[in-house]
């Protein structure tokens, strides 16, 4: 019973099953809205079909990538992988070992699908043949009487390298999951941030690490310069100065990395400094307002008990009496503002960059308009382990699948009254294609020397 | 689309359509001699397609690589380049175009109906990892497509050989044994480049989105597709699946890659990849 179970757990049939099942789980995760990834869709759907969702919830299918079923499959996957790798070690060892016992007669040896012989031209002797084979990457054992050659002898090790890389990715991934901090923070030009937990946004709130500390960051935003070409944001340059006075440029694809933490640009807004004054010119209130209006949507702020509903037009124009933006480029920046008191609209007007708007004895002044940015702050350990895993996987798969092993056995002997090179060969993975390769190799060696 | 781009794009489609017709003619009317002429036609189509890419490059200042249209344009280019390359190395393989040319024709037709508008390069795309990611994605798409084509040719040839009078068109192709191994070889090429594509994509995602793996639909689907090819390689190497089974596997598995490039948005519309990356 136990040996049967063990046999199954360490079988390659089980491997195929596991990979298939994992594939099915991943595919299911695409169709079943996932709680964490698609929160709003999930909540909508939960309202519409509460029973179905509750049912799927109970099996963890709405958090499928971390559900008990998936975790079990992963455990079995790595168990299976460990068992198979363990059992393979002696196989790999025996494959890569160089031993005299591999020198066998090319005419009678089994397991070599390619057999041929080539009459030797004058002057082509053992030494020259061996030199040519070595030039083609073969290691040769034996002598002209009988020899064995192998190319890419160590390639089977790469099989283990490739599969072991999965452990690294797993290991790094687990470390990452437990040490991860995620949070968003909104900062305007000139503001300083020292990683204070309470300054992270509430919605979505920060995710604290299960193990380890909060991100250790400290910087001031010196400048924010967005670039837009024909309606496509083509870049942004945010200059940060850290607590040691060193400058760092952050852009799209270019996070600021420090102490296992990345500070990533996510969103851009404008933070105009609005001052509200009364009819006598006395200041009622004023502040930098972080407005999220660059995508054309509305936003609002309050000053002096009034509510200002705003829309922003980066390249403002009036078409048929309606405000429009001609492009996303910052050519003619204008706010269209409607003012409300106690829910009632009392005025509407426009404020161009660094301009003013007057209404009912008030005067709204914009004095400057820097930008603000939303940063995504992510701290995670184990990244270098994961990347090492990627590198090993890549090296392993290239080494194993491109530099696979070829073995030849041969002998220089008389055949049909002529001195011949009698050979047999085999290759991993290929038979017919390897035959073509061997024909090319040996006829090449014989011909080349012939020409000399 | 730029003016010359449109012209060359349409020209290449017409030529590929003619070439596709030529291959079908060669097989249906058992006339193997036209294959090399039709291959020349494919070469002309390829030149026109290259010209379309250059015209677009000239108009936008960057190589095409985002959006369904650009996928079709550039991905199709890689598939045809692969087809021509193997046909140039080995004349017997010119007929693989019978599988790849119709595939590219469909892609180009589909792409044309999508979003060919010219856009400057979005900022998210300016990184070395993206080059690696995208171009290896296409290389792997090309490799897997060739595997599919070799699978199609294998099945056709096997069927023909089972008949009393085999169709002479198939004599030009490599033997069944070689075709079977070529399927594996192309799968292997696709798999290696796929591995690089996914690794580079993850590293890029870390810098752009903040995490190297977020179970984004396109990520998830490319993992599925990579696993399917992993299974294919396992079945071949450790279970000895070959010939007919392998051919069908190579043909069926390509569907996962096509879904990955063009279909994920049909299934779900929440991908960070968005394919019209902004
Ligand atoms: C539990 C998981 C796995 C086990 C036990 C396993 C085991 C094996 C074994 C025994 C071989 C044959 C080695 C040889 O004969 O030389 C092999 C080959 C291979 N496997 Fe896996 N494998 C697993 C998962 C995967 C996955 C997930 C992939 C990628 C999608 C993969 C890709 C490959 C490749 C590309 C080869 C061919 C390289 C070679 O011949 O060594 N394997 N695997």
XYZ file of C-alpha atoms and ligand atoms in Angstrom:
773
model
C 0.000 0.000 0.000
C 2.667 2.477 1.101
C 5.077 1.500 -1.627
C 2.260 1.858 -4.147
C 1.452 5.329 -2.900
C 5.122 6.266 -2.864
C 5.515 4.975 -6.374
C 2.597 7.048 -7.568
C 3.763 10.176 -5.752
C 7.164 9.871 -7.355
C 5.897 9.012 -10.812
C 6.043 11.191 -13.885
C 2.424 10.292 -14.602
C 1.566 12.140 -11.412
C 3.692 15.088 -12.610
C 1.596 15.391 -15.740
C -1.589 15.232 -13.690
C -0.348 17.913 -11.334
C 0.711 20.310 -14.071
C -2.639 19.781 -15.821
C -4.590 20.394 -12.618
C -2.595 23.533 -11.845
C -3.324 24.732 -15.367
C -7.037 24.117 -14.832
C -6.942 26.006 -11.521
C -5.202 28.987 -13.113
C -7.710 29.015 -15.962
C -10.583 28.852 -13.478
C -9.097 31.895 -11.752
C -9.561 33.816 -14.982
C -13.259 33.079 -15.179
C -14.274 33.191 -11.552
C -13.874 36.810 -10.418
C -11.202 36.880 -7.752
C -11.903 38.712 -4.538
C -8.542 40.383 -4.300
C -7.992 41.134 -7.958
C -11.453 42.222 -9.064
C -13.021 43.568 -5.932
C -15.859 45.581 -7.466
C -16.824 42.941 -9.998
C -16.722 40.394 -7.221
C -18.973 42.437 -4.902
C -21.449 43.096 -7.710
C -21.591 39.481 -8.540
C -21.952 38.519 -4.890
C -25.005 40.716 -4.638
C -26.580 39.188 -7.711
C -25.977 35.552 -6.876
C -25.225 35.275 -3.176
C -25.731 31.495 -2.990
C -23.419 30.673 -5.845
C -20.756 33.024 -4.530
C -21.074 31.611 -1.019
C -20.692 28.125 -2.445
C -17.597 29.060 -4.468
C -16.257 31.011 -1.497
C -16.478 27.954 0.715
C -14.160 26.079 -1.661
C -11.831 29.026 -1.858
C -12.502 29.401 -5.571
C -12.798 33.173 -5.325
C -9.339 33.364 -3.791
C -8.162 30.579 -5.981
C -4.441 31.309 -6.111
C -4.156 30.889 -2.360
C -7.004 28.430 -1.805
C -6.357 25.211 0.115
C -6.842 23.194 -3.079
C -4.166 25.166 -4.893
C -1.767 25.124 -1.979
C -2.210 21.354 -1.713
C -1.500 20.972 -5.416
C 1.640 23.061 -5.074
C 2.751 20.990 -2.086
C 2.230 17.812 -4.084
C 4.008 19.366 -7.051
C 7.100 20.120 -5.022
C 6.898 16.789 -3.243
C 6.711 15.001 -6.563
C 9.525 17.127 -7.946
C 11.744 16.406 -4.934
C 11.124 12.675 -5.121
C 11.756 12.512 -8.852
C 14.886 14.647 -8.612
C 16.187 12.491 -5.778
C 15.602 9.323 -7.769
C 17.210 10.857 -10.830
C 20.514 11.699 -9.181
C 22.023 8.249 -9.801
C 20.657 8.261 -13.360
C 22.286 11.612 -14.050
C 25.526 10.426 -12.457
C 25.667 7.339 -14.591
C 24.921 9.373 -17.695
C 27.653 11.885 -17.218
C 30.363 9.587 -16.007
C 33.240 9.057 -18.417
C 34.252 5.435 -18.296
C 36.218 3.030 -20.400
C 33.241 0.699 -20.293
C 31.519 2.965 -22.787
C 34.061 2.032 -25.432
C 32.336 -0.704 -27.354
C 32.448 -2.096 -30.839
C 30.590 0.248 -33.218
C 29.442 -2.602 -35.380
C 27.821 -4.681 -32.712
C 26.837 -2.156 -30.043
C 23.154 -1.777 -29.251
C 21.420 1.504 -28.561
C 23.165 3.412 -31.350
C 20.697 4.083 -34.153
C 23.266 5.623 -36.478
C 25.798 3.312 -38.114
C 28.115 4.042 -40.973
C 31.633 3.706 -42.232
C 33.892 5.911 -44.287
C 36.871 4.758 -46.334
C 39.869 6.710 -45.100
C 41.857 8.744 -47.566
C 45.624 8.580 -47.371
C 47.072 10.668 -44.629
C 44.012 10.663 -42.404
C 45.053 8.934 -39.249
C 43.819 8.489 -35.722
C 45.385 11.689 -34.451
C 43.846 13.834 -37.151
C 40.425 12.281 -36.702
C 40.541 12.788 -32.967
C 41.725 16.348 -33.373
C 38.825 17.072 -35.711
C 36.329 15.479 -33.336
C 37.727 17.469 -30.435
C 37.345 20.585 -32.509
C 33.666 19.702 -32.829
C 33.372 19.542 -29.061
C 33.790 15.840 -28.457
C 35.710 14.378 -25.560
C 37.432 11.215 -26.714
C 38.292 8.079 -24.777
C 40.247 5.159 -26.206
C 42.344 4.914 -29.326
C 42.029 4.280 -33.015
C 41.404 0.655 -32.357
C 38.189 1.529 -30.563
C 37.054 4.824 -29.120
C 34.157 6.588 -27.470
C 33.331 10.249 -27.859
C 30.827 12.457 -26.105
C 29.752 16.019 -26.681
C 27.894 18.139 -24.098
C 28.492 15.389 -21.582
C 27.232 17.401 -18.621
C 23.974 18.438 -20.206
C 21.873 16.093 -18.015
C 22.900 18.199 -15.014
C 21.047 21.091 -16.603
C 17.842 19.111 -16.249
C 18.276 19.303 -12.493
C 19.301 22.951 -12.700
C 16.112 23.842 -14.522
C 13.841 21.955 -12.162
C 15.678 23.129 -9.041
C 15.096 26.706 -10.161
C 11.399 26.138 -9.354
C 12.394 25.735 -5.699
C 14.218 29.030 -5.739
C 11.235 30.793 -7.255
C 8.982 29.125 -4.683
C 11.276 29.989 -1.806
C 11.744 33.593 -2.892
C 8.031 33.869 -3.567
C 7.088 32.668 -0.078
C 9.536 35.073 1.532
C 8.001 37.786 -0.612
C 4.444 36.993 0.426
C 5.240 37.109 4.145
C 7.445 40.185 4.104
C 5.381 42.230 1.718
C 4.237 45.744 2.474
C 1.991 47.566 0.015
C 0.655 51.055 0.316
C -0.158 54.212 -1.592
C 0.917 57.692 -0.664
C 0.071 60.991 -2.362
C 2.718 63.692 -2.306
C 2.950 67.074 -3.954
C 6.062 68.785 -5.176
C 7.955 70.067 -2.150
C 6.524 67.582 0.337
C 8.700 65.331 2.472
C 7.825 61.752 3.302
C 9.512 59.656 5.962
C 7.557 56.442 5.647
C 4.994 57.376 8.330
C 2.326 54.686 8.365
C -0.521 57.154 8.944
C 0.287 59.055 5.768
C -0.519 56.109 3.537
C -3.926 56.271 1.891
C -6.865 54.565 3.598
C -8.487 53.345 0.441
C -6.990 50.968 -0.418
C -5.284 50.863 2.956
C -1.736 49.652 3.410
C -1.043 45.929 3.646
C 1.326 45.306 6.516
C 3.990 42.615 6.431
C 3.455 39.441 8.437
C 7.166 39.343 9.154
C 9.637 42.198 9.089
C 9.504 45.933 9.255
C 7.804 48.779 7.408
C 9.527 50.401 4.425
C 12.443 52.506 5.507
C 12.195 55.461 3.149
C 12.779 59.158 3.529
C 12.762 61.706 0.742
C 11.534 65.078 -0.444
C 9.990 65.673 -3.866
C 12.009 68.345 -5.643
C 10.199 68.436 -8.971
C 7.579 66.702 -11.081
C 7.673 67.132 -14.845
C 5.199 65.193 -17.004
C 5.584 64.821 -20.755
C 2.710 64.286 -23.160
C 3.011 63.833 -26.908
C -0.139 63.740 -28.973
C -2.390 62.525 -26.204
C -0.058 59.815 -24.999
C 1.777 60.312 -21.733
C 5.281 59.559 -22.902
C 7.077 60.100 -19.686
C 7.367 61.704 -16.341
C 10.372 62.797 -14.402
C 10.131 63.068 -10.642
C 13.216 64.187 -8.772
C 13.541 62.967 -5.205
C 16.190 63.907 -2.703
C 16.796 61.357 0.016
C 17.727 62.098 3.633
C 21.430 61.993 2.752
C 20.939 64.641 0.109
C 21.307 62.274 -2.802
C 19.033 62.805 -5.840
C 17.043 60.067 -7.517
C 14.947 60.262 -10.641
C 11.689 58.341 -10.681
C 9.747 57.719 -13.869
C 7.471 55.191 -15.399
C 9.378 51.901 -15.290
C 11.992 53.569 -13.135
C 11.159 53.150 -9.465
C 13.286 54.464 -6.634
C 14.704 51.348 -4.989
C 16.118 51.374 -1.499
C 16.254 48.900 1.390
C 14.163 46.209 -0.384
C 11.598 48.904 -1.082
C 10.430 50.265 -4.414
C 8.730 53.604 -4.698
C 6.793 53.604 -7.915
C 4.993 56.352 -9.743
C 1.336 55.435 -10.270
C -0.737 58.508 -10.853
C -0.381 62.172 -11.577
C -2.541 65.078 -10.463
C -2.340 68.825 -10.096
C -2.120 70.628 -6.769
C -3.017 74.276 -7.444
C -2.538 76.757 -4.605
C -5.972 78.407 -4.362
C -6.501 81.495 -2.187
C -9.996 82.761 -1.482
C -10.351 86.457 -0.612
C -13.356 88.562 0.359
C -14.390 91.872 -1.188
C -11.950 93.805 0.984
C -9.072 91.652 -0.249
C -8.708 89.853 3.058
C -7.662 86.238 2.784
C -10.397 83.820 3.944
C -8.493 80.667 3.266
C -5.972 79.020 1.008
C -4.170 75.741 0.459
C -2.576 73.418 -2.076
C -5.485 71.310 -3.320
C -4.522 67.849 -4.581
C -6.983 67.408 -7.405
C -7.412 64.283 -9.467
C -8.588 65.851 -12.677
C -6.025 65.043 -15.341
C -8.076 62.262 -16.894
C -10.994 64.647 -17.447
C -13.050 63.633 -14.444
C -14.523 66.021 -11.851
C -13.042 66.724 -8.437
C -13.789 69.279 -5.749
C -12.345 71.182 -2.830
C -13.716 73.411 -0.105
C -12.528 76.821 0.974
C -14.198 79.299 3.302
C -17.318 77.178 3.654
C -17.839 77.048 -0.105
C -17.639 73.955 -2.268
C -15.753 74.294 -5.537
C -16.560 71.605 -8.123
C -13.830 71.518 -10.738
C -13.002 70.152 -14.112
C -9.629 70.616 -15.748
C -8.875 71.291 -19.418
C -5.148 71.020 -20.239
C -5.605 72.502 -23.719
C -8.735 74.557 -23.222
C -10.992 75.874 -25.982
C -14.625 76.828 -26.338
C -16.441 74.950 -29.085
C -20.115 75.827 -29.652
C -20.103 77.485 -26.256
C -18.898 74.333 -24.531
C -15.520 73.872 -22.907
C -13.378 71.171 -24.513
C -9.743 70.212 -24.488
C -8.012 70.085 -27.828
C -5.405 67.601 -26.620
C -3.855 66.157 -23.503
C -0.890 68.471 -23.818
C -0.507 71.290 -21.302
C -0.940 74.146 -23.755
C -3.736 76.226 -22.253
C -4.533 75.008 -18.780
C -7.883 76.068 -17.438
C -10.116 75.040 -14.549
C -13.864 75.301 -15.041
C -15.260 75.796 -11.572
C -18.745 75.829 -10.215
C -19.201 77.221 -6.705
C -21.817 75.882 -4.328
C -23.059 77.112 -0.980
C -25.214 74.721 1.070
C -25.772 72.518 -1.956
C -26.856 75.405 -4.173
C -24.876 76.618 -7.129
C -24.037 80.267 -6.750
C -21.542 80.873 -9.541
C -19.630 79.330 -12.405
C -16.499 80.471 -14.180
C -13.010 79.644 -15.363
C -9.629 80.005 -13.753
C -6.633 79.760 -16.066
C -3.269 78.798 -14.683
C -2.204 81.454 -12.191
C -5.409 83.374 -12.946
C -8.392 84.494 -10.903
C -12.150 84.260 -10.810
C -14.474 86.713 -9.111
C -18.004 86.004 -7.961
C -20.435 87.490 -5.422
C -17.773 89.718 -3.987
C -15.282 86.858 -3.604
C -12.047 86.488 -5.428
C -10.511 83.060 -6.052
C -6.841 83.288 -6.945
C -4.582 80.556 -8.190
C -1.019 81.432 -7.246
C 0.841 78.394 -8.579
C 0.086 74.944 -9.827
C 2.611 72.246 -9.001
C 1.834 68.579 -9.594
C 1.250 65.817 -7.095
C 1.895 62.145 -7.575
C 0.521 58.956 -6.117
C 3.327 56.588 -5.266
C 2.934 52.879 -4.796
C 5.315 51.786 -2.087
C 6.190 48.132 -2.065
C 8.594 46.362 0.219
C 9.393 42.754 -0.354
C 12.289 40.505 0.441
C 13.392 37.467 -1.476
C 13.405 39.189 -4.836
C 17.004 38.290 -5.577
C 16.213 34.637 -4.892
C 13.326 34.729 -7.360
C 15.472 36.424 -9.983
C 18.231 33.888 -9.438
C 15.538 31.269 -10.045
C 14.603 32.912 -13.331
C 18.231 33.042 -14.370
C 18.825 29.406 -13.457
C 15.668 28.335 -15.274
C 16.792 30.166 -18.376
C 20.333 28.839 -18.253
C 19.058 25.347 -17.443
C 16.570 25.183 -20.257
C 19.010 26.551 -22.842
C 21.811 24.282 -21.734
C 19.610 21.201 -21.586
C 17.630 21.660 -24.760
C 20.152 23.264 -27.089
C 23.361 21.665 -25.878
C 22.103 18.130 -25.595
C 24.367 15.126 -25.611
C 25.750 13.261 -28.605
C 27.731 10.082 -28.204
C 29.778 8.285 -30.784
C 31.752 5.095 -30.840
C 34.194 4.232 -33.546
C 37.044 2.220 -34.766
C 39.611 2.454 -37.537
C 39.682 -0.915 -39.174
C 39.875 -2.737 -42.427
C 36.579 -3.230 -44.189
C 36.074 -4.667 -47.659
C 39.766 -4.432 -48.219
C 39.999 -0.753 -47.286
C 40.972 1.089 -44.169
C 37.775 2.647 -42.868
C 36.466 4.771 -40.062
C 33.600 2.695 -38.679
C 31.261 4.695 -36.500
C 28.002 4.571 -34.609
C 26.258 7.479 -32.979
C 23.327 8.514 -30.888
C 21.870 11.754 -29.696
C 19.432 12.738 -27.064
C 15.958 13.701 -28.303
C 16.626 13.159 -31.998
C 17.190 10.202 -34.265
C 16.677 11.167 -37.900
C 17.912 14.706 -37.467
C 20.891 13.405 -35.519
C 21.624 11.044 -38.374
C 21.867 14.028 -40.716
C 24.168 15.683 -38.225
C 26.441 12.642 -37.917
C 26.620 12.208 -41.674
C 27.652 15.826 -41.985
C 30.161 15.516 -39.179
C 31.936 12.394 -40.384
C 31.825 13.076 -44.088
C 33.109 16.533 -43.266
C 36.030 15.144 -41.311
C 36.890 12.669 -44.018
C 36.479 15.176 -46.843
C 38.340 18.027 -45.241
C 41.382 15.929 -44.614
C 41.057 14.570 -48.110
C 41.327 18.031 -49.588
C 44.376 18.925 -47.589
C -1.778 54.093 -40.274
C 0.815 55.895 -42.305
C 0.152 56.145 -46.039
C 2.894 53.800 -47.229
C 2.289 51.516 -44.319
C -1.301 50.932 -45.430
C -0.208 50.271 -48.980
C 2.531 47.816 -48.085
C 0.335 46.156 -45.484
C -2.390 45.502 -48.024
C 0.129 44.441 -50.649
C 1.626 41.921 -48.260
C -1.835 40.576 -47.457
C -2.657 40.142 -51.131
C 0.647 38.398 -51.777
C 0.209 36.081 -48.802
C -3.302 35.281 -49.992
C -1.918 34.395 -53.429
C 0.859 32.348 -51.852
C -1.624 30.521 -49.611
C -3.679 29.767 -52.717
C -0.558 28.568 -54.481
C 0.261 26.108 -51.719
C -3.272 24.765 -51.699
C -3.113 24.428 -55.492
C 0.143 22.546 -55.202
C -1.337 20.065 -52.769
C -4.765 19.649 -54.329
C -3.479 19.335 -57.888
C -0.470 17.355 -56.815
C 1.978 19.690 -58.444
C 5.070 19.957 -56.277
C 6.967 22.178 -58.681
C 5.147 25.363 -57.772
C 6.287 25.228 -54.142
C 9.575 27.016 -54.696
C 7.891 29.653 -56.859
C 5.266 30.211 -54.197
C 8.007 30.468 -51.609
C 9.476 33.284 -53.672
C 6.074 34.923 -53.494
C 6.126 34.610 -49.712
C 9.493 36.346 -49.783
C 7.972 39.257 -51.709
C 5.112 39.430 -49.239
C 7.667 39.463 -46.456
C 9.531 42.336 -48.067
C 6.278 44.279 -48.360
C 5.467 43.565 -44.722
C 8.933 44.712 -43.694
C 8.355 47.897 -45.673
C 5.058 48.429 -43.845
C 6.873 48.076 -40.513
C 9.546 50.539 -41.613
C 6.906 53.004 -42.770
C 5.245 52.768 -39.392
C 8.568 53.115 -37.641
C 9.200 56.209 -39.667
C 5.858 57.670 -38.632
C 5.947 56.855 -34.923
C 9.646 56.693 -34.112
C 9.397 53.305 -32.438
C 9.032 49.705 -33.449
C 5.491 48.352 -33.320
C 4.763 46.372 -30.180
C 1.542 47.192 -28.512
C -2.055 46.682 -29.424
C -3.583 43.893 -31.479
C -2.748 45.542 -34.755
C 0.930 45.846 -33.930
C 0.977 42.307 -32.589
C -0.404 41.071 -35.876
C 2.057 43.147 -37.871
C 5.165 42.247 -35.901
C 4.180 38.768 -34.701
C 3.252 37.807 -38.260
C 6.614 39.140 -39.416
C 8.438 36.863 -37.000
C 6.412 33.837 -38.071
C 7.111 34.446 -41.760
C 10.753 35.240 -41.014
C 11.026 31.886 -39.245
C 9.310 30.105 -42.103
C 11.601 31.657 -44.695
C 14.644 31.010 -42.554
C 14.011 27.290 -42.165
C 13.021 27.031 -45.835
C 16.266 28.719 -46.809
C 18.320 26.394 -44.627
C 16.567 23.330 -45.925
C 14.553 23.391 -49.139
C 12.489 20.475 -47.948
C 10.982 22.709 -45.317
C 9.656 25.383 -47.653
C 6.253 23.729 -47.520
C 5.870 24.590 -43.831
C 4.448 27.815 -45.190
C 1.280 25.875 -45.891
C 0.597 26.115 -42.165
C 2.111 29.490 -41.296
C 1.050 31.682 -44.232
C -2.700 31.209 -43.659
C -2.164 31.808 -39.946
C -0.374 35.094 -40.635
C -2.977 36.085 -43.205
C -5.727 35.659 -40.627
C -3.677 37.607 -38.103
C -3.093 40.469 -40.514
C -6.768 40.578 -41.458
C -7.744 40.608 -37.811
C -5.152 43.242 -36.966
C -6.384 45.496 -39.738
C -9.838 45.502 -38.194
C -8.430 46.484 -34.802
C -6.563 49.622 -33.902
C -4.006 50.612 -36.493
C -3.916 54.249 -35.358
C -0.429 55.695 -34.977
C 0.582 56.388 -31.404
C 3.790 57.650 -29.907
C 5.402 55.228 -27.565
C 3.760 55.177 -24.174
C 6.152 55.757 -21.326
C 5.469 52.368 -19.821
C 7.176 50.800 -22.790
C 10.560 52.436 -22.484
C 12.753 49.829 -20.901
C 15.221 47.195 -21.996
C 13.137 44.472 -20.335
C 10.297 45.317 -22.620
C 12.446 44.787 -25.695
C 13.485 41.420 -24.363
C 9.997 40.542 -23.239
C 8.215 41.460 -26.443
C 10.732 40.174 -28.924
C 11.142 36.878 -27.149
C 7.355 36.597 -27.027
C 7.319 36.872 -30.777
C 10.205 34.496 -31.239
C 8.369 31.964 -29.162
C 5.163 32.584 -31.041
C 7.158 32.000 -34.237
C 8.681 28.781 -32.888
C 5.360 27.397 -31.721
C 3.760 28.342 -35.045
C 6.439 26.457 -36.934
C 5.807 23.480 -34.668
C 2.136 23.710 -35.548
C 2.971 23.927 -39.252
C 5.279 20.921 -39.009
C 2.438 19.119 -37.237
C -0.006 19.964 -40.034
C 2.436 18.854 -42.690
C 3.160 15.683 -40.751
C -0.516 14.760 -40.568
C -1.109 15.560 -44.240
C 1.896 13.596 -45.324
C 1.040 10.643 -43.137
C -2.462 10.556 -44.555
C -1.137 10.799 -48.067
C 1.355 8.003 -47.516
C -1.391 5.741 -46.266
C -3.068 6.007 -49.657
C -2.335 3.722 -52.553
C -0.941 6.478 -54.708
C 0.637 9.071 -52.407
C 0.403 12.718 -53.425
C 3.772 13.596 -54.968
C 3.624 17.071 -53.421
C 4.578 15.560 -50.108
C 7.720 13.992 -51.444
C 9.368 17.351 -51.205
C 8.906 17.344 -47.486
C 11.264 15.658 -45.080
C 10.502 12.100 -44.067
C 7.865 11.511 -41.420
C 10.594 10.686 -38.909
C 12.295 14.009 -39.522
C 9.047 15.955 -39.450
C 8.215 14.383 -36.135
C 11.540 15.507 -34.720
C 11.191 18.942 -36.244
C 7.924 19.422 -34.372
C 9.824 18.752 -31.179
C 12.712 20.970 -32.215
C 10.424 23.934 -32.898
C 8.527 23.340 -29.670
C 11.858 23.413 -27.865
C 12.834 26.669 -29.534
C 9.465 28.159 -28.607
C 9.791 26.908 -25.049
C 13.237 28.387 -24.481
C 12.211 31.780 -25.802
C 8.941 31.517 -23.871
C 10.895 30.957 -20.649
C 12.982 34.050 -21.336
C 9.851 36.002 -22.266
C 8.110 35.178 -18.991
C 11.185 35.867 -16.843
C 11.846 39.202 -18.540
C 8.157 40.064 -18.311
C 8.166 39.412 -14.582
C 11.209 41.598 -14.034
C 9.665 44.351 -16.117
C 6.364 44.040 -14.236
C 8.199 44.511 -10.955
C 9.473 47.893 -12.104
C 6.294 48.985 -13.830
C 3.498 47.626 -11.689
C 5.285 46.879 -8.454
C 5.105 43.124 -8.323
C 6.655 40.516 -10.524
C 3.610 38.338 -10.499
C 0.080 39.598 -9.980
C -2.064 36.870 -11.577
C -2.966 39.301 -14.267
C -4.964 37.434 -16.964
C -2.255 37.710 -19.577
C 0.377 36.585 -17.090
C -1.769 33.713 -15.964
C -2.575 32.679 -19.458
C 1.037 32.749 -20.584
C 1.900 30.583 -17.586
C -0.792 28.133 -18.650
C 0.529 28.110 -22.164
C 4.103 27.608 -20.920
C 2.912 24.715 -18.746
C 1.101 23.138 -21.700
C 4.313 23.197 -23.707
C 6.155 21.900 -20.640
C 3.731 18.988 -20.604
C 4.266 18.495 -24.333
C 8.019 18.263 -23.795
C 7.526 15.869 -20.892
C 5.198 13.673 -22.882
C 7.739 13.530 -25.631
C 10.870 13.070 -23.534
C 9.621 10.890 -20.726
C 6.589 9.131 -22.232
C 7.791 8.846 -25.793
C 4.797 10.546 -27.391
C 5.625 11.124 -31.009
C 4.289 11.344 -34.513
C 0.519 11.689 -34.724
C -0.024 12.453 -31.051
C 2.787 14.972 -30.936
C 1.543 16.625 -34.125
C -1.946 17.047 -32.703
C -0.480 18.298 -29.447
C 1.593 20.942 -31.262
C -1.452 22.079 -33.219
C -3.766 22.190 -30.206
C -1.225 23.855 -27.918
C -0.852 26.802 -30.294
C -4.410 27.809 -29.443
C -3.232 28.704 -25.929
C -0.640 31.086 -27.373
C -3.149 32.684 -29.724
C -5.524 33.223 -26.818
C -2.648 34.752 -24.910
C -1.908 37.301 -27.623
C -5.339 38.025 -28.985
C -7.980 36.329 -26.930
C -7.561 37.107 -23.248
C -9.444 40.359 -23.695
C -12.352 38.435 -25.154
C -12.509 36.354 -22.020
C -11.857 39.012 -19.423
C -11.407 42.741 -19.678
C -9.464 43.434 -16.553
C -5.961 42.879 -17.704
C -3.211 45.242 -16.674
C -1.619 44.386 -19.974
C -4.590 46.026 -21.679
C -2.763 45.440 -24.942
C -3.161 49.069 -25.799
C -0.746 49.827 -23.027
C -0.955 53.349 -21.727
C 6.707 17.961 -10.353
C 7.195 18.552 -11.346
C 8.162 18.004 -12.382
C 8.882 16.848 -12.407
C 8.898 15.760 -11.393
C 9.638 16.839 -13.620
C 10.487 15.818 -14.031
C 11.139 15.757 -15.216
C 11.959 14.658 -15.700
C 12.214 13.396 -14.937
C 12.426 14.986 -16.915
C 13.291 14.131 -17.826
C 14.719 14.349 -17.643
C 15.533 13.465 -18.543
O 15.095 12.377 -18.870
O 16.602 13.903 -18.906
C 11.944 16.280 -17.205
C 12.237 16.976 -18.333
C 11.777 18.241 -18.607
N 10.893 18.981 -17.845
Fe 10.151 18.481 -16.074
N 9.375 17.978 -14.301
C 8.462 18.721 -13.573
C 7.921 19.937 -13.875
C 8.210 20.629 -15.020
C 7.628 21.885 -15.395
C 6.582 22.659 -14.603
C 8.191 22.233 -16.563
C 7.951 23.463 -17.369
C 6.820 23.839 -17.769
C 9.124 21.210 -16.936
C 9.894 21.205 -18.066
C 10.706 20.189 -18.463
C 11.511 20.226 -19.637
C 11.611 21.409 -20.586
C 12.176 19.003 -19.739
C 13.122 18.570 -20.846
C 14.514 18.673 -20.428
C 15.142 17.340 -20.248
O 15.043 16.481 -21.104
O 15.758 17.159 -19.208
N 9.113 20.241 -15.971
N 11.160 16.750 -16.167
